[in-house]
Coordinates of C-alpha atoms in Angstrom, one line a residue:
M1 CA -26.4 -6.1 -5.8
S2 CA -23.7 -8.3 -4.7
E3 CA -20.5 -9.2 -6.4
G4 CA -19.4 -13.0 -7.5
N5 CA -17.9 -13.4 -3.9
G6 CA -21.5 -12.4 -2.0
V7 CA -20.0 -9.1 -1.1
P8 CA -22.3 -6.7 -1.5
A9 CA -21.3 -3.2 -4.1
Q10 CA -21.4 -1.2 -1.4
A11 CA -19.4 -2.5 1.7
G12 CA -16.9 -1.7 3.9
E13 CA -12.8 -1.9 3.4
G14 CA -13.1 -4.4 6.3
T15 CA -15.5 -6.6 5.0
R16 CA -14.4 -6.8 1.0
A17 CA -10.7 -7.6 2.3
V18 CA -11.9 -10.0 4.6
R19 CA -14.0 -11.4 2.0
A20 CA -12.0 -10.2 -1.7
G21 CA -11.2 -12.2 -4.5
L22 CA -13.0 -15.9 -2.4
P23 CA -14.2 -18.6 -5.1
V24 CA -18.5 -18.6 -4.7
P25 CA -19.0 -21.3 -2.3
V26 CA -19.5 -25.1 -3.1
K27 CA -19.8 -27.2 -0.5
Y28 CA -17.8 -29.7 1.0
E29 CA -14.9 -27.3 -0.2
P30 CA -12.6 -25.3 1.8
T31 CA -13.3 -21.2 1.1
L32 CA -9.9 -20.4 0.2
P33 CA -8.6 -22.9 -1.7
G34 CA -5.1 -24.1 -1.1
P35 CA -2.2 -23.4 -3.1
V36 CA -2.2 -25.1 -6.7
F37 CA 1.8 -26.7 -7.5
A38 CA 1.5 -27.7 -10.6
A39 CA 4.1 -26.9 -13.8
H40 CA 1.9 -28.5 -16.3
F41 CA -1.8 -29.5 -16.3
H42 CA -4.2 -32.2 -18.1
L43 CA -4.7 -30.7 -21.3
P44 CA -6.3 -33.1 -23.6
G45 CA -6.9 -31.8 -27.0
E46 CA -6.8 -27.9 -28.2
P47 CA -5.8 -25.7 -25.5
T48 CA -8.7 -23.4 -25.0
G49 CA -8.9 -23.5 -21.5
P50 CA -7.8 -20.9 -18.7
Y51 CA -4.6 -23.3 -16.8
T52 CA -2.5 -24.8 -19.9
Y53 CA 1.7 -24.9 -17.9
G54 CA 2.2 -22.9 -14.6
R55 CA 4.5 -20.0 -16.3
D56 CA 1.1 -18.7 -17.6
E57 CA -1.7 -19.1 -14.7
N58 CA -2.0 -20.5 -11.8
P59 CA -5.5 -21.1 -9.8
T60 CA -3.7 -19.6 -6.5
W61 CA -2.5 -16.7 -8.8
T62 CA -6.9 -15.4 -10.4
H63 CA -7.5 -15.8 -6.5
L64 CA -5.2 -13.5 -5.6
E65 CA -5.9 -11.3 -8.2
R66 CA -9.0 -10.7 -8.0
A67 CA -8.7 -10.2 -4.4
I68 CA -6.5 -7.5 -5.3
G69 CA -8.2 -6.2 -8.3
E70 CA -11.4 -6.0 -6.1
L71 CA -9.2 -3.7 -3.3
E72 CA -8.0 -1.3 -6.5
A73 CA -10.9 -0.6 -7.7
P74 CA -14.6 -1.7 -6.4
G75 CA -17.2 -2.8 -8.9
E76 CA -15.1 -2.2 -11.8
P77 CA -13.8 -4.4 -13.8
V78 CA -10.1 -4.5 -14.1
E79 CA -7.7 -6.4 -14.4
T80 CA -4.5 -6.9 -11.9
V81 CA -0.9 -9.2 -12.5
T82 CA 0.9 -10.8 -9.4
F83 CA 4.4 -11.0 -9.9
A84 CA 8.2 -12.8 -7.9
S85 CA 8.3 -9.0 -6.1
G86 CA 7.4 -5.1 -6.5
M87 CA 10.5 -4.9 -9.0
A88 CA 9.1 -7.7 -11.5
A89 CA 5.9 -5.4 -11.2
I90 CA 8.1 -2.0 -12.1
S91 CA 10.0 -3.7 -14.9
A92 CA 7.2 -5.4 -16.1
V93 CA 5.2 -1.8 -16.9
L94 CA 8.1 0.1 -18.0
F95 CA 10.1 -2.6 -19.9
S96 CA 6.5 -4.0 -21.9
Q97 CA 5.3 -0.5 -22.3
L98 CA 8.8 1.1 -23.8
K99 CA 11.0 0.4 -27.1
A100 CA 14.0 1.8 -28.4
G101 CA 13.5 5.4 -29.0
D102 CA 10.7 6.1 -26.1
T103 CA 11.1 8.5 -23.5
V104 CA 10.4 8.3 -20.1
V105 CA 9.4 10.2 -17.2
L106 CA 11.1 9.3 -13.7
P107 CA 10.7 10.6 -10.4
N108 CA 14.4 11.6 -9.2
D109 CA 13.5 10.9 -5.6
G110 CA 12.0 8.0 -5.6
Y111 CA 13.2 3.7 -4.2
Q112 CA 16.2 3.2 -4.6
A113 CA 16.5 0.1 -7.4
L114 CA 15.1 3.3 -10.0
P115 CA 18.2 4.3 -11.5
L116 CA 19.7 0.4 -11.6
V117 CA 16.2 0.7 -14.3
R118 CA 17.1 3.6 -15.6
E119 CA 21.0 1.6 -16.9
R120 CA 19.0 -0.5 -18.3
L121 CA 16.3 1.3 -19.9
E122 CA 19.1 4.0 -21.7
A123 CA 20.3 0.9 -22.8
F124 CA 17.8 -0.1 -25.1
G125 CA 17.5 3.0 -26.6
V126 CA 14.7 4.5 -24.3
E127 CA 15.6 8.2 -23.4
V128 CA 15.2 8.3 -19.4
R129 CA 14.6 11.9 -17.4
T130 CA 13.9 12.4 -14.5
A131 CA 12.3 15.2 -11.7
P132 CA 11.7 15.2 -8.0
T133 CA 7.7 14.3 -7.0
G134 CA 7.2 17.4 -4.9
D135 CA 5.6 20.4 -6.7
D136 CA 4.4 18.3 -9.7
A137 CA 8.2 18.9 -10.9
Q138 CA 7.7 16.1 -13.2
L139 CA 5.7 17.8 -15.4
S140 CA 8.7 20.2 -16.2
V141 CA 9.9 17.8 -18.3
L142 CA 6.8 15.9 -19.4
A143 CA 7.0 17.1 -23.4
G144 CA 7.2 13.9 -25.7
A145 CA 7.4 11.1 -23.4
Q146 CA 5.3 8.0 -23.9
L147 CA 5.2 6.9 -20.3
L148 CA 5.4 8.9 -16.9
W149 CA 5.9 7.2 -14.2
I150 CA 5.1 8.8 -10.6
E151 CA 5.6 7.5 -6.9
T152 CA 3.5 9.1 -4.3
P153 CA 4.4 9.2 -1.4
S154 CA 7.5 8.9 -2.6
N155 CA 10.0 6.9 -0.7
P156 CA 12.0 7.7 1.3
G157 CA 11.5 11.7 1.8
L158 CA 7.2 11.6 1.5
D159 CA 6.5 14.5 -0.7
V160 CA 3.4 14.3 -2.2
C161 CA 2.7 15.2 -6.3
D162 CA -0.9 15.7 -7.5
V163 CA -2.0 12.7 -9.3
R164 CA -4.7 14.1 -11.1
R165 CA -3.3 16.7 -12.7
L166 CA -0.3 15.0 -13.7
T167 CA -2.3 12.5 -15.5
E168 CA -4.7 14.3 -17.0
A169 CA -1.4 16.7 -18.6
A170 CA 0.1 13.0 -19.4
H171 CA -3.0 11.7 -21.6
A172 CA -3.2 15.3 -23.0
A173 CA 0.4 15.4 -24.1
G174 CA -0.5 11.4 -25.4
A175 CA 1.5 9.9 -22.9
L176 CA 0.2 6.8 -19.6
V177 CA 0.6 6.9 -16.5
A178 CA 2.0 4.7 -13.6
V179 CA 1.6 4.8 -10.1
D180 CA 4.1 3.5 -7.6
N181 CA 0.8 2.9 -4.7
T182 CA 3.6 0.6 -2.3
L183 CA 3.8 3.0 0.3
A184 CA -0.5 4.0 0.7
T185 CA -1.9 0.9 -0.1
P186 CA -5.5 0.6 -2.2
L187 CA -7.0 1.5 1.2
G188 CA -4.9 4.9 1.5
Q189 CA -4.7 5.9 -1.9
R190 CA -6.9 4.3 -5.5
P191 CA -4.5 5.9 -8.3
L192 CA -7.1 3.9 -11.4
H193 CA -9.9 6.4 -9.8
L194 CA -7.6 9.7 -10.2
G195 CA -7.0 8.8 -14.0
A196 CA -3.8 6.5 -13.9
D197 CA -3.6 3.3 -16.1
F198 CA -1.5 1.3 -14.1
S199 CA -1.7 1.0 -10.6
V200 CA 1.4 -0.7 -9.3
A201 CA 3.2 -2.3 -6.3
S202 CA 5.1 -4.2 -4.4
D203 CA 3.1 -6.1 -1.7
T204 CA 5.5 -7.1 0.3
K205 CA 5.1 -4.2 2.3
G206 CA 2.1 -2.8 3.2
M207 CA -0.3 -5.2 1.7
T208 CA 0.9 -8.4 3.2
G209 CA 2.4 -6.8 6.1
H210 CA 4.0 -9.6 7.6
G211 CA 7.8 -9.5 6.4
D212 CA 7.8 -12.4 5.4
I213 CA 6.7 -12.8 1.3
L214 CA 7.8 -11.3 -1.6
L215 CA 5.7 -10.6 -4.2
G216 CA 4.0 -7.2 -6.0
H217 CA 1.0 -6.3 -8.7
V218 CA -0.2 -4.5 -11.1
T219 CA -3.4 -3.7 -12.3
C220 CA -5.2 -1.8 -15.1
R221 CA -8.1 -1.3 -16.7
D222 CA -7.4 -1.7 -19.7
P223 CA -7.4 -5.1 -21.3
Q224 CA -4.8 -5.0 -23.6
L225 CA -2.2 -2.8 -21.1
A226 CA -2.7 -5.9 -18.9
A227 CA -2.0 -8.4 -21.9
G228 CA 1.3 -6.7 -22.9
V229 CA 2.0 -6.9 -18.8
R230 CA 1.3 -10.4 -18.4
R231 CA 2.9 -11.0 -21.9
W232 CA 6.1 -9.9 -20.4
R233 CA 5.5 -12.0 -16.8
K234 CA 5.5 -15.4 -19.3
V235 CA 8.9 -13.8 -21.3
V236 CA 10.9 -13.8 -18.0
G237 CA 8.9 -15.4 -15.8
A238 CA 8.8 -13.4 -12.9
I239 CA 6.2 -15.6 -11.7
P240 CA 5.2 -15.7 -8.2
G241 CA 5.4 -18.6 -5.9
P242 CA 1.6 -20.4 -5.1
M243 CA 2.3 -20.8 -1.4
E244 CA 3.2 -16.9 -1.7
A245 CA 0.4 -16.0 -3.5
W246 CA -2.1 -18.1 -1.2
L247 CA -0.2 -16.8 1.8
A248 CA -0.7 -12.7 -0.2
H249 CA -4.2 -13.7 -0.5
R250 CA -4.8 -15.0 3.4
S251 CA -2.9 -11.9 4.7
L252 CA -5.0 -9.6 3.0
A253 CA -8.0 -10.2 4.9
T254 CA -6.0 -8.0 7.9
L255 CA -5.5 -5.5 5.6
Q256 CA -8.4 -3.2 6.7
L257 CA -7.1 -3.5 10.9
R258 CA -3.2 -3.7 10.2
I259 CA -3.6 -0.2 7.6
E260 CA -5.8 1.4 10.5
R261 CA -3.7 0.8 13.4
Q262 CA -0.1 1.1 11.5
C263 CA -1.7 4.7 10.0
A264 CA -3.1 5.5 13.5
N265 CA 0.0 4.8 15.0
A266 CA 2.7 6.7 12.6
L267 CA 0.0 9.9 13.2
A268 CA 0.8 9.6 17.3
L269 CA 5.0 8.9 16.5
A270 CA 4.9 12.4 14.2
G271 CA 2.7 14.2 16.7
A272 CA 5.2 13.2 19.4
L273 CA 8.6 13.4 17.3
G274 CA 7.1 17.4 16.0
G275 CA 8.1 18.7 20.1
R276 CA 11.5 17.2 19.8
D277 CA 14.4 19.3 19.5
E278 CA 16.6 17.3 17.7
V279 CA 14.3 16.1 15.4
T280 CA 14.2 18.3 11.7
G281 CA 13.1 17.3 8.6
L282 CA 9.9 16.2 9.9
R283 CA 7.7 14.4 6.9
Y284 CA 4.6 13.1 7.5
P285 CA 1.8 13.4 4.9
G286 CA -1.1 13.0 7.5
L287 CA -0.2 15.8 10.0
P288 CA -1.7 19.2 9.3
S289 CA 1.7 21.1 9.4
D290 CA 3.2 19.0 7.1
L291 CA 4.1 20.9 3.3
S292 CA 2.1 17.8 0.8
Y293 CA -0.4 17.8 3.6
K294 CA -3.1 19.8 1.5
I295 CA -2.1 17.8 -1.7
A296 CA -2.3 14.2 -0.1
S297 CA -6.1 14.8 1.7
Q298 CA -7.3 16.1 -1.6
Q299 CA -6.4 12.0 -2.9
M300 CA -5.4 10.0 -0.3
R301 CA -8.3 8.2 2.2
R302 CA -5.1 7.1 4.3
F303 CA -1.5 8.6 4.7
G304 CA -0.1 5.3 5.4
C305 CA 2.6 4.1 8.4
V306 CA 5.7 5.5 7.2
V307 CA 7.2 8.5 9.1
S308 CA 10.1 10.3 7.8
F309 CA 13.0 12.5 9.9
V310 CA 16.8 13.6 10.4
L311 CA 19.0 12.8 13.7
P312 CA 21.9 15.4 13.6
D313 CA 24.4 13.0 12.5
R314 CA 25.0 9.5 11.9
G315 CA 26.7 8.6 15.5
H316 CA 23.1 10.3 16.7
A317 CA 20.8 7.8 14.3
E318 CA 23.3 5.0 15.2
R319 CA 22.4 5.3 19.4
F320 CA 18.3 6.1 18.7
L321 CA 19.0 2.8 16.7
E322 CA 20.0 1.0 19.5
G323 CA 17.7 2.6 21.9
L324 CA 14.9 0.5 20.5
R325 CA 13.0 -2.1 22.1
L326 CA 9.9 -2.7 20.2
V327 CA 11.6 -1.3 17.0
D328 CA 13.9 -3.7 14.6
D329 CA 16.8 -2.1 12.9
A330 CA 15.4 -3.5 9.2
T331 CA 15.2 -2.3 5.9
S332 CA 11.8 -1.9 4.0
F333 CA 7.8 -1.0 5.5
G334 CA 4.8 -2.2 6.0
G335 CA 4.7 -4.7 8.7
V336 CA 2.7 -5.4 11.8
R337 CA 6.4 -5.2 13.7
S338 CA 7.3 -1.3 13.9
T339 CA 10.8 -1.1 11.7
A340 CA 13.3 1.5 11.7
E341 CA 16.3 2.7 9.6
R342 CA 19.0 4.4 8.5
R343 CA 18.5 5.3 4.8
G344 CA 22.1 6.7 4.4
R345 CA 23.8 3.2 5.0
W346 CA 22.7 1.8 1.9
G347 CA 24.4 4.7 -0.6
G348 CA 21.2 4.8 -3.0
D349 CA 18.7 7.5 -1.7
A350 CA 20.3 11.7 -1.7
V351 CA 19.5 11.8 2.1
P352 CA 21.5 13.5 4.9
E353 CA 23.4 10.9 7.5
G354 CA 21.1 11.1 9.7
F355 CA 17.9 10.4 8.1
I356 CA 15.4 8.1 9.8
R357 CA 12.5 6.1 7.8
F358 CA 10.7 4.8 10.1
S359 CA 7.7 2.8 10.2
A360 CA 5.1 2.1 12.2
G361 CA 3.7 -1.6 13.3
A362 CA 0.3 -2.7 14.8
E363 CA 1.8 -2.6 18.6
D364 CA 0.0 0.1 21.0
A365 CA 0.4 3.6 20.1
E366 CA 1.3 4.4 23.6
D367 CA 4.1 1.4 23.5
L368 CA 5.0 2.5 20.9
V369 CA 5.8 6.1 21.7
A370 CA 7.5 5.6 24.4
D371 CA 10.1 3.5 23.2
V372 CA 10.4 5.8 20.5
L373 CA 10.9 8.5 23.0
R374 CA 13.4 6.9 25.5
A375 CA 15.4 5.7 22.6
L376 CA 15.7 9.4 21.9
D377 CA 16.1 10.6 25.5
E378 CA 19.3 7.9 26.3
A379 CA 20.7 8.8 21.9
A380 CA 21.0 12.6 23.2
G381 CA 22.3 11.4 26.8

């Protein structure tokens, strides 16, 4: 059997990525229709059709949302809602599902903007509890919560928690579960298959992979949960631009190719860094020696492009970054061009001054590793 876009039900990830979300072929029509720039649509009579006003729906979003859904849960009925950014997607889940008097559990080692969200939640009367990602510590503060927010692997520390275990415990306690899957992407980890109610991501990162689009998404199995998220998008107007949505859909075609190379490069880099005396705190879930490897290998199919490690001090870290020739000193991650940064410069993460978050791109592994080792040598000299 095939899906509506002609993709066989058992198609491989590369095939699915290339064809995800494409409409049924129509003679003389483009295989991927161009972006629709419309604030309003022809609307005689009663508004019963799918497209009425540009803040509600857009055909370009529809194609992208179908594509992401096919990657999140191949062959299953799910609903995806796209947003103007990853933070818009995160906020949509939290603020559409929580009300005054509710309790939410967040990681205390997650994305650095979460504390800003916490301030808003608490201002609206929501109790916020936090615990680390590692060792499934969020279980200890779960009782009575309405929503559990998981980020695994965590950013930037790369700790991993047991999604199945936390999800089962949360559901038994009457709580919904959202998983921030930004670092892994659906090709690395499928939160809905692990029991989560929401799979959330900043598609600014690995999903689109070129560092030129701000975008986010939420995918759910439950149509009612998706409706609440979609309603929040309409109310606050956190909608993606048609051009960004079209570019994102185009970029998905190379997702499997990009992720394969980036994950291989990250593993090669982590292996090379493990032999350096000045490098401490090395983390990569795909390393057999990593603290998270056991659980990561049980729930992840790929381990992501991000490697983290610590250099002796701020000066050492900055000399290393200045010495890199094939790596951009830039924030964010998941792009085809490798990036690295000293995370302490932002002040929002509880990390040492010499902490480096490194995002492996799609360069040749030999060139990338050689560039990193040379920069390390120069920084130590």
